[in-house]
């Protein structure tokens, strides 16, 4: 395991369809994050997991979005009834909680580029 | 609450000249600060991080950044730019013992021959 992997790398879908993305974090990392990045912008936080528990969700995450991390390992992000505004790069990152709560480096995957037509 | 402002959306330098990418943060607690670089079609890569140890932080590829609490700044510098440094750079803030990384809007660095 050399890093965070995301699948698929690219997805083109018609408006109204559902899509699901997968993220496989670095194996010992207990924290997993989802971000969305649109062209020319910095990544925006969507949600994060500590092991299998989803601890925080952004207000950007509408009811059409759902994320899971069932066994505390890989995670999926599903978007239902996609809209053109959902077109973006979806990034996954993982991180190991450091001692005394100090933040450690987050490792990012290469992302899934979603295009809704 | 926490936020990051990258003061320049684009910076252009000539190869061999110094690089300065500016970042100001806002945080109601002692932050951890990071710089990430994103090359086209590649994932985000950590350049360096500040986590309340030395205020001058050295990173990869000759980059360094200085944490200045009084100015709430964490500017990224490099003495001599290389063509391969052309990329998008993101300043990031996070809480200690925290969770969410908050990204700035990014600075696109262009390096002219």
PDB file of C-alpha atoms in Angstrom:
ATOM      1  CA  UNK A   1       0.000   0.000   0.000  1.00  0.00           C
ATOM      2  CA  UNK A   2       1.767   3.080  -1.214  1.00  0.00           C
ATOM      3  CA  UNK A   3      -0.910   5.692  -0.795  1.00  0.00           C
ATOM      4  CA  UNK A   4      -4.556   6.662  -0.979  1.00  0.00           C
ATOM      5  CA  UNK A   5      -6.320   5.264  -4.013  1.00  0.00           C
ATOM      6  CA  UNK A   6      -9.598   6.406  -5.520  1.00  0.00           C
ATOM      7  CA  UNK A   7     -11.816   4.729  -8.039  1.00  0.00           C
ATOM      8  CA  UNK A   8     -12.854   5.606 -10.666  1.00  0.00           C
ATOM      9  CA  UNK A   9     -10.480   8.356 -11.752  1.00  0.00           C
ATOM     10  CA  UNK A  10     -13.070   9.801 -14.123  1.00  0.00           C
ATOM     11  CA  UNK A  11     -16.836   9.506 -14.283  1.00  0.00           C
ATOM     12  CA  UNK A  12     -19.223  10.999 -16.798  1.00  0.00           C
ATOM     13  CA  UNK A  13     -22.885  10.672 -15.955  1.00  0.00           C
ATOM     14  CA  UNK A  14     -26.191  12.040 -17.101  1.00  0.00           C
ATOM     15  CA  UNK A  15     -28.078  14.443 -14.894  1.00  0.00           C
ATOM     16  CA  UNK A  16     -30.380  12.611 -12.550  1.00  0.00           C
ATOM     17  CA  UNK A  17     -28.295   9.444 -12.332  1.00  0.00           C
ATOM     18  CA  UNK A  18     -26.699   8.155  -9.147  1.00  0.00           C
ATOM     19  CA  UNK A  19     -22.936   7.749  -8.834  1.00  0.00           C
ATOM     20  CA  UNK A  20     -20.713   6.122  -6.245  1.00  0.00           C
ATOM     21  CA  UNK A  21     -17.024   6.700  -5.653  1.00  0.00           C
ATOM     22  CA  UNK A  22     -14.648   4.592  -3.623  1.00  0.00           C
ATOM     23  CA  UNK A  23     -11.643   5.567  -1.536  1.00  0.00           C
ATOM     24  CA  UNK A  24      -9.067   3.179  -0.102  1.00  0.00           C
ATOM     25  CA  UNK A  25      -6.989   4.979   2.538  1.00  0.00           C
ATOM     26  CA  UNK A  26      -3.542   4.105   3.800  1.00  0.00           C
ATOM     27  CA  UNK A  27      -4.184   0.991   5.813  1.00  0.00           C
ATOM     28  CA  UNK A  28      -3.296   2.131   9.335  1.00  0.00           C
ATOM     29  CA  UNK A  29      -4.925   5.552   9.019  1.00  0.00           C
ATOM     30  CA  UNK A  30      -7.961   5.972  11.244  1.00  0.00           C
ATOM     31  CA  UNK A  31      -9.164   9.281   9.810  1.00  0.00           C
ATOM     32  CA  UNK A  32     -10.637   9.629   6.349  1.00  0.00           C
ATOM     33  CA  UNK A  33     -11.810  12.830   4.669  1.00  0.00           C
ATOM     34  CA  UNK A  34     -13.792  13.715   1.579  1.00  0.00           C
ATOM     35  CA  UNK A  35     -13.254  17.037  -0.187  1.00  0.00           C
ATOM     36  CA  UNK A  36     -14.653  18.606  -3.343  1.00  0.00           C
ATOM     37  CA  UNK A  37     -12.596  20.822  -5.620  1.00  0.00           C
ATOM     38  CA  UNK A  38     -14.014  22.887  -8.463  1.00  0.00           C
ATOM     39  CA  UNK A  39     -11.907  24.498 -11.156  1.00  0.00           C
ATOM     40  CA  UNK A  40      -9.737  27.305  -9.861  1.00  0.00           C
ATOM     41  CA  UNK A  41     -10.743  26.789  -6.232  1.00  0.00           C
ATOM     42  CA  UNK A  42      -9.214  25.171  -3.194  1.00  0.00           C
ATOM     43  CA  UNK A  43     -10.654  21.895  -1.925  1.00  0.00           C
ATOM     44  CA  UNK A  44     -13.761  22.264   0.242  1.00  0.00           C
ATOM     45  CA  UNK A  45     -14.407  19.951   3.151  1.00  0.00           C
ATOM     46  CA  UNK A  46     -17.388  17.613   2.794  1.00  0.00           C
ATOM     47  CA  UNK A  47     -17.164  15.076   5.595  1.00  0.00           C
ATOM     48  CA  UNK A  48     -14.816  13.055   7.740  1.00  0.00           C
ATOM     49  CA  UNK A  49     -14.660   9.708   9.524  1.00  0.00           C
ATOM     50  CA  UNK A  50     -12.836   8.549  12.593  1.00  0.00           C
ATOM     51  CA  UNK A  51     -12.688   4.798  11.996  1.00  0.00           C
ATOM     52  CA  UNK A  52     -16.256   3.894  10.956  1.00  0.00           C
ATOM     53  CA  UNK A  53     -17.936   6.851  12.656  1.00  0.00           C
ATOM     54  CA  UNK A  54     -18.884   9.858  10.557  1.00  0.00           C
ATOM     55  CA  UNK A  55     -18.012  12.695  12.906  1.00  0.00           C
ATOM     56  CA  UNK A  56     -18.547  15.834  10.880  1.00  0.00           C
ATOM     57  CA  UNK A  57     -20.463  16.877   7.795  1.00  0.00           C
ATOM     58  CA  UNK A  58     -20.264  20.158   5.952  1.00  0.00           C
ATOM     59  CA  UNK A  59     -23.385  22.116   5.094  1.00  0.00           C
ATOM     60  CA  UNK A  60     -22.181  21.630   1.498  1.00  0.00           C
ATOM     61  CA  UNK A  61     -23.217  18.010   1.846  1.00  0.00           C
ATOM     62  CA  UNK A  62     -26.844  18.080   0.760  1.00  0.00           C
ATOM     63  CA  UNK A  63     -29.308  15.255   1.363  1.00  0.00           C
ATOM     64  CA  UNK A  64     -28.366  13.843  -2.034  1.00  0.00           C
ATOM     65  CA  UNK A  65     -24.888  13.058  -0.750  1.00  0.00           C
ATOM     66  CA  UNK A  66     -24.118  10.155   1.554  1.00  0.00           C
ATOM     67  CA  UNK A  67     -20.837   8.706   2.710  1.00  0.00           C
ATOM     68  CA  UNK A  68     -20.028   5.500   4.508  1.00  0.00           C
ATOM     69  CA  UNK A  69     -17.027   3.775   5.958  1.00  0.00           C
ATOM     70  CA  UNK A  70     -18.574   0.518   7.100  1.00  0.00           C
ATOM     71  CA  UNK A  71     -15.586  -1.310   8.531  1.00  0.00           C
ATOM     72  CA  UNK A  72     -13.320   1.616   9.209  1.00  0.00           C
ATOM     73  CA  UNK A  73     -11.272   0.886   6.113  1.00  0.00           C
ATOM     74  CA  UNK A  74     -12.455   1.934   2.628  1.00  0.00           C
ATOM     75  CA  UNK A  75     -15.117   4.582   2.177  1.00  0.00           C
ATOM     76  CA  UNK A  76     -17.771   5.301  -0.428  1.00  0.00           C
ATOM     77  CA  UNK A  77     -19.331   8.591  -1.422  1.00  0.00           C
ATOM     78  CA  UNK A  78     -22.662   8.394  -3.209  1.00  0.00           C
ATOM     79  CA  UNK A  79     -24.419  11.223  -4.999  1.00  0.00           C
ATOM     80  CA  UNK A  80     -28.050  10.657  -5.860  1.00  0.00           C
ATOM     81  CA  UNK A  81     -29.940  12.451  -8.627  1.00  0.00           C
ATOM     82  CA  UNK A  82     -26.814  14.191  -9.854  1.00  0.00           C
ATOM     83  CA  UNK A  83     -26.988  17.813 -10.997  1.00  0.00           C
ATOM     84  CA  UNK A  84     -24.650  19.727 -13.275  1.00  0.00           C
ATOM     85  CA  UNK A  85     -23.433  21.679 -10.260  1.00  0.00           C
ATOM     86  CA  UNK A  86     -22.043  18.450  -8.831  1.00  0.00           C
ATOM     87  CA  UNK A  87     -19.370  18.406 -11.535  1.00  0.00           C
ATOM     88  CA  UNK A  88     -16.067  18.634  -9.670  1.00  0.00           C
ATOM     89  CA  UNK A  89     -13.032  16.700  -8.514  1.00  0.00           C
ATOM     90  CA  UNK A  90     -13.814  14.623  -5.427  1.00  0.00           C
ATOM     91  CA  UNK A  91     -10.764  14.095  -3.264  1.00  0.00           C
ATOM     92  CA  UNK A  92     -10.199  11.613  -0.496  1.00  0.00           C
ATOM     93  CA  UNK A  93      -7.530  11.943   2.165  1.00  0.00           C
ATOM     94  CA  UNK A  94      -6.444   9.853   5.100  1.00  0.00           C
ATOM     95  CA  UNK A  95      -4.479  10.609   8.191  1.00  0.00           C
ATOM     96  CA  UNK A  96      -3.300   8.979  11.399  1.00  0.00           C
ATOM     97  CA  UNK A  97      -4.305  10.645  14.629  1.00  0.00           C
ATOM     98  CA  UNK A  98      -1.064  11.591  16.322  1.00  0.00           C
ATOM     99  CA  UNK A  99      -0.149  11.376  19.994  1.00  0.00           C
ATOM    100  CA  UNK A 100      -1.633  14.070  22.261  1.00  0.00           C
ATOM    101  CA  UNK A 101      -3.982  14.915  19.418  1.00  0.00           C
ATOM    102  CA  UNK A 102      -1.330  16.610  17.319  1.00  0.00           C
ATOM    103  CA  UNK A 103      -2.261  16.717  13.692  1.00  0.00           C
ATOM    104  CA  UNK A 104      -0.283  14.509  11.343  1.00  0.00           C
ATOM    105  CA  UNK A 105       0.061  14.836   7.629  1.00  0.00           C
ATOM    106  CA  UNK A 106      -2.983  14.120   5.477  1.00  0.00           C
ATOM    107  CA  UNK A 107      -2.278  12.048   2.374  1.00  0.00           C
ATOM    108  CA  UNK A 108      -4.501  12.731  -0.604  1.00  0.00           C
ATOM    109  CA  UNK A 109      -5.612  10.494  -3.420  1.00  0.00           C
ATOM    110  CA  UNK A 110      -5.582  11.675  -7.016  1.00  0.00           C
ATOM    111  CA  UNK A 111      -9.290  12.226  -6.974  1.00  0.00           C
ATOM    112  CA  UNK A 112     -12.325  11.256  -9.004  1.00  0.00           C
ATOM    113  CA  UNK A 113     -13.306  13.785 -11.643  1.00  0.00           C
ATOM    114  CA  UNK A 114     -17.086  13.846 -12.056  1.00  0.00           C
ATOM    115  CA  UNK A 115     -18.716  15.391 -15.088  1.00  0.00           C
ATOM    116  CA  UNK A 116     -22.499  15.631 -15.118  1.00  0.00           C
ATOM    117  CA  UNK A 117     -23.943  16.203 -18.580  1.00  0.00           C
TER     118      UNK A 117
ATOM    119  CA  UNK B   1     -13.850  28.932  13.258  1.00  0.00           C
ATOM    120  CA  UNK B   2     -10.837  28.949  11.006  1.00  0.00           C
ATOM    121  CA  UNK B   3     -10.076  30.417   7.600  1.00  0.00           C
ATOM    122  CA  UNK B   4      -7.180  30.943   5.240  1.00  0.00           C
ATOM    123  CA  UNK B   5      -6.540  33.747   2.774  1.00  0.00           C
ATOM    124  CA  UNK B   6      -3.973  33.403   0.048  1.00  0.00           C
ATOM    125  CA  UNK B   7      -3.259  36.932  -0.977  1.00  0.00           C
ATOM    126  CA  UNK B   8      -2.269  36.257  -4.594  1.00  0.00           C
ATOM    127  CA  UNK B   9      -4.168  34.022  -6.984  1.00  0.00           C
ATOM    128  CA  UNK B  10      -1.266  34.078  -9.475  1.00  0.00           C
ATOM    129  CA  UNK B  11       2.457  34.661  -9.008  1.00  0.00           C
ATOM    130  CA  UNK B  12       4.932  34.779 -11.876  1.00  0.00           C
ATOM    131  CA  UNK B  13       8.706  34.640 -11.350  1.00  0.00           C
ATOM    132  CA  UNK B  14      11.742  34.036 -13.507  1.00  0.00           C
ATOM    133  CA  UNK B  15      13.755  30.880 -13.069  1.00  0.00           C
ATOM    134  CA  UNK B  16      16.475  31.397 -10.479  1.00  0.00           C
ATOM    135  CA  UNK B  17      14.716  34.261  -8.674  1.00  0.00           C
ATOM    136  CA  UNK B  18      13.104  34.064  -5.205  1.00  0.00           C
ATOM    137  CA  UNK B  19       9.562  32.854  -4.649  1.00  0.00           C
ATOM    138  CA  UNK B  20       7.140  34.347  -2.101  1.00  0.00           C
ATOM    139  CA  UNK B  21       3.614  32.973  -1.747  1.00  0.00           C
ATOM    140  CA  UNK B  22       1.598  34.768   0.912  1.00  0.00           C
ATOM    141  CA  UNK B  23      -0.848  33.243   3.349  1.00  0.00           C
ATOM    142  CA  UNK B  24      -2.797  34.720   6.258  1.00  0.00           C
ATOM    143  CA  UNK B  25      -4.911  32.627   8.577  1.00  0.00           C
ATOM    144  CA  UNK B  26      -7.618  33.172  11.101  1.00  0.00           C
ATOM    145  CA  UNK B  27      -8.083  30.777  13.961  1.00  0.00           C
ATOM    146  CA  UNK B  28      -9.548  30.962  17.420  1.00  0.00           C
ATOM    147  CA  UNK B  29      -7.087  28.387  18.764  1.00  0.00           C
ATOM    148  CA  UNK B  30      -3.479  27.374  18.195  1.00  0.00           C
ATOM    149  CA  UNK B  31      -3.459  26.176  14.624  1.00  0.00           C
ATOM    150  CA  UNK B  32      -1.486  23.649  12.684  1.00  0.00           C
ATOM    151  CA  UNK B  33      -0.520  25.058   9.297  1.00  0.00           C
ATOM    152  CA  UNK B  34       0.470  23.294   6.104  1.00  0.00           C
ATOM    153  CA  UNK B  35       1.473  24.051   2.549  1.00  0.00           C
ATOM    154  CA  UNK B  36       0.424  21.599  -0.150  1.00  0.00           C
ATOM    155  CA  UNK B  37       1.377  21.619  -3.826  1.00  0.00           C
ATOM    156  CA  UNK B  38      -0.765  20.317  -6.670  1.00  0.00           C
ATOM    157  CA  UNK B  39       0.799  19.608 -10.039  1.00  0.00           C
ATOM    158  CA  UNK B  40      -1.504  19.108 -13.037  1.00  0.00           C
ATOM    159  CA  UNK B  41      -3.155  15.688 -12.994  1.00  0.00           C
ATOM    160  CA  UNK B  42      -1.424  14.764  -9.750  1.00  0.00           C
ATOM    161  CA  UNK B  43      -2.589  14.494  -6.172  1.00  0.00           C
ATOM    162  CA  UNK B  44      -1.949  17.054  -3.468  1.00  0.00           C
ATOM    163  CA  UNK B  45       1.498  16.689  -1.932  1.00  0.00           C
ATOM    164  CA  UNK B  46       2.609  18.064   1.423  1.00  0.00           C
ATOM    165  CA  UNK B  47       5.456  20.573   1.188  1.00  0.00           C
ATOM    166  CA  UNK B  48       5.801  21.385   4.871  1.00  0.00           C
ATOM    167  CA  UNK B  49       3.901  21.698   8.143  1.00  0.00           C
ATOM    168  CA  UNK B  50       3.937  23.775  11.301  1.00  0.00           C
ATOM    169  CA  UNK B  51       2.643  22.156  14.472  1.00  0.00           C
ATOM    170  CA  UNK B  52       3.754  24.509  17.310  1.00  0.00           C
ATOM    171  CA  UNK B  53       7.424  23.586  17.294  1.00  0.00           C
ATOM    172  CA  UNK B  54      10.007  25.761  15.503  1.00  0.00           C
ATOM    173  CA  UNK B  55       8.463  28.777  13.804  1.00  0.00           C
ATOM    174  CA  UNK B  56      10.702  28.444  10.745  1.00  0.00           C
ATOM    175  CA  UNK B  57       9.772  25.279   8.956  1.00  0.00           C
ATOM    176  CA  UNK B  58      11.799  23.673   6.195  1.00  0.00           C
ATOM    177  CA  UNK B  59      10.101  21.504   3.622  1.00  0.00           C
ATOM    178  CA  UNK B  60      10.851  19.550   0.527  1.00  0.00           C
ATOM    179  CA  UNK B  61      12.406  20.926  -2.677  1.00  0.00           C
ATOM    180  CA  UNK B  62      14.023  23.883  -0.895  1.00  0.00           C
ATOM    181  CA  UNK B  63      10.799  25.486   0.304  1.00  0.00           C
ATOM    182  CA  UNK B  64      10.392  26.955   3.753  1.00  0.00           C
ATOM    183  CA  UNK B  65       7.758  28.914   5.662  1.00  0.00           C
ATOM    184  CA  UNK B  66       7.766  31.054   8.769  1.00  0.00           C
ATOM    185  CA  UNK B  67       4.921  31.087  11.283  1.00  0.00           C
ATOM    186  CA  UNK B  68       4.351  34.632  12.585  1.00  0.00           C
ATOM    187  CA  UNK B  69       1.658  34.656  15.220  1.00  0.00           C
ATOM    188  CA  UNK B  70       1.637  38.450  15.590  1.00  0.00           C
ATOM    189  CA  UNK B  71       0.922  38.820  11.878  1.00  0.00           C
ATOM    190  CA  UNK B  72      -1.211  35.645  11.586  1.00  0.00           C
ATOM    191  CA  UNK B  73       0.879  34.762   8.557  1.00  0.00           C
ATOM    192  CA  UNK B  74       2.532  31.647   7.175  1.00  0.00           C
ATOM    193  CA  UNK B  75       4.236  32.744   3.958  1.00  0.00           C
ATOM    194  CA  UNK B  76       5.997  30.207   1.731  1.00  0.00           C
ATOM    195  CA  UNK B  77       9.404  31.058   0.290  1.00  0.00           C
ATOM    196  CA  UNK B  78      12.121  29.559  -1.858  1.00  0.00           C
ATOM    197  CA  UNK B  79      15.435  31.274  -2.629  1.00  0.00           C
ATOM    198  CA  UNK B  80      15.619  30.228  -6.271  1.00  0.00           C
ATOM    199  CA  UNK B  81      12.726  29.095  -8.449  1.00  0.00           C
ATOM    200  CA  UNK B  82      13.005  26.100 -10.740  1.00  0.00           C
ATOM    201  CA  UNK B  83      10.838  25.372 -13.755  1.00  0.00           C
ATOM    202  CA  UNK B  84       9.514  22.272 -12.017  1.00  0.00           C
ATOM    203  CA  UNK B  85       8.070  24.452  -9.229  1.00  0.00           C
ATOM    204  CA  UNK B  86       5.291  25.644 -11.532  1.00  0.00           C
ATOM    205  CA  UNK B  87       2.106  24.374  -9.899  1.00  0.00           C
ATOM    206  CA  UNK B  88      -0.835  25.330  -7.681  1.00  0.00           C
ATOM    207  CA  UNK B  89       0.016  25.901  -4.015  1.00  0.00           C
ATOM    208  CA  UNK B  90      -2.447  25.698  -1.143  1.00  0.00           C
ATOM    209  CA  UNK B  91      -2.083  27.048   2.382  1.00  0.00           C
ATOM    210  CA  UNK B  92      -4.048  24.946   4.865  1.00  0.00           C
ATOM    211  CA  UNK B  93      -5.058  25.422   8.508  1.00  0.00           C
ATOM    212  CA  UNK B  94      -6.186  22.790  10.959  1.00  0.00           C
ATOM    213  CA  UNK B  95      -6.953  22.640  14.640  1.00  0.00           C
ATOM    214  CA  UNK B  96      -4.606  20.812  16.932  1.00  0.00           C
ATOM    215  CA  UNK B  97      -6.362  17.668  18.091  1.00  0.00           C
ATOM    216  CA  UNK B  98      -8.701  18.530  15.271  1.00  0.00           C
ATOM    217  CA  UNK B  99     -10.227  17.146  12.202  1.00  0.00           C
ATOM    218  CA  UNK B 100     -11.015  19.403   9.304  1.00  0.00           C
ATOM    219  CA  UNK B 101      -8.395  20.902   7.011  1.00  0.00           C
ATOM    220  CA  UNK B 102      -9.413  24.305   5.703  1.00  0.00           C
ATOM    221  CA  UNK B 103      -7.816  25.254   2.381  1.00  0.00           C
ATOM    222  CA  UNK B 104      -7.043  28.651   0.988  1.00  0.00           C
ATOM    223  CA  UNK B 105      -8.098  29.489  -2.546  1.00  0.00           C
ATOM    224  CA  UNK B 106      -4.723  28.569  -3.984  1.00  0.00           C
ATOM    225  CA  UNK B 107      -1.897  30.434  -5.700  1.00  0.00           C
ATOM    226  CA  UNK B 108      -0.818  29.439  -9.166  1.00  0.00           C
ATOM    227  CA  UNK B 109       2.945  29.796  -9.495  1.00  0.00           C
ATOM    228  CA  UNK B 110       4.311  30.327 -12.981  1.00  0.00           C
ATOM    229  CA  UNK B 111       8.055  30.144 -13.648  1.00  0.00           C
ATOM    230  CA  UNK B 112       9.446  31.830 -16.730  1.00  0.00           C
ATOM    231  CA  UNK B 113      12.666  30.644 -18.357  1.00  0.00           C
TER     232      UNK B 113
END
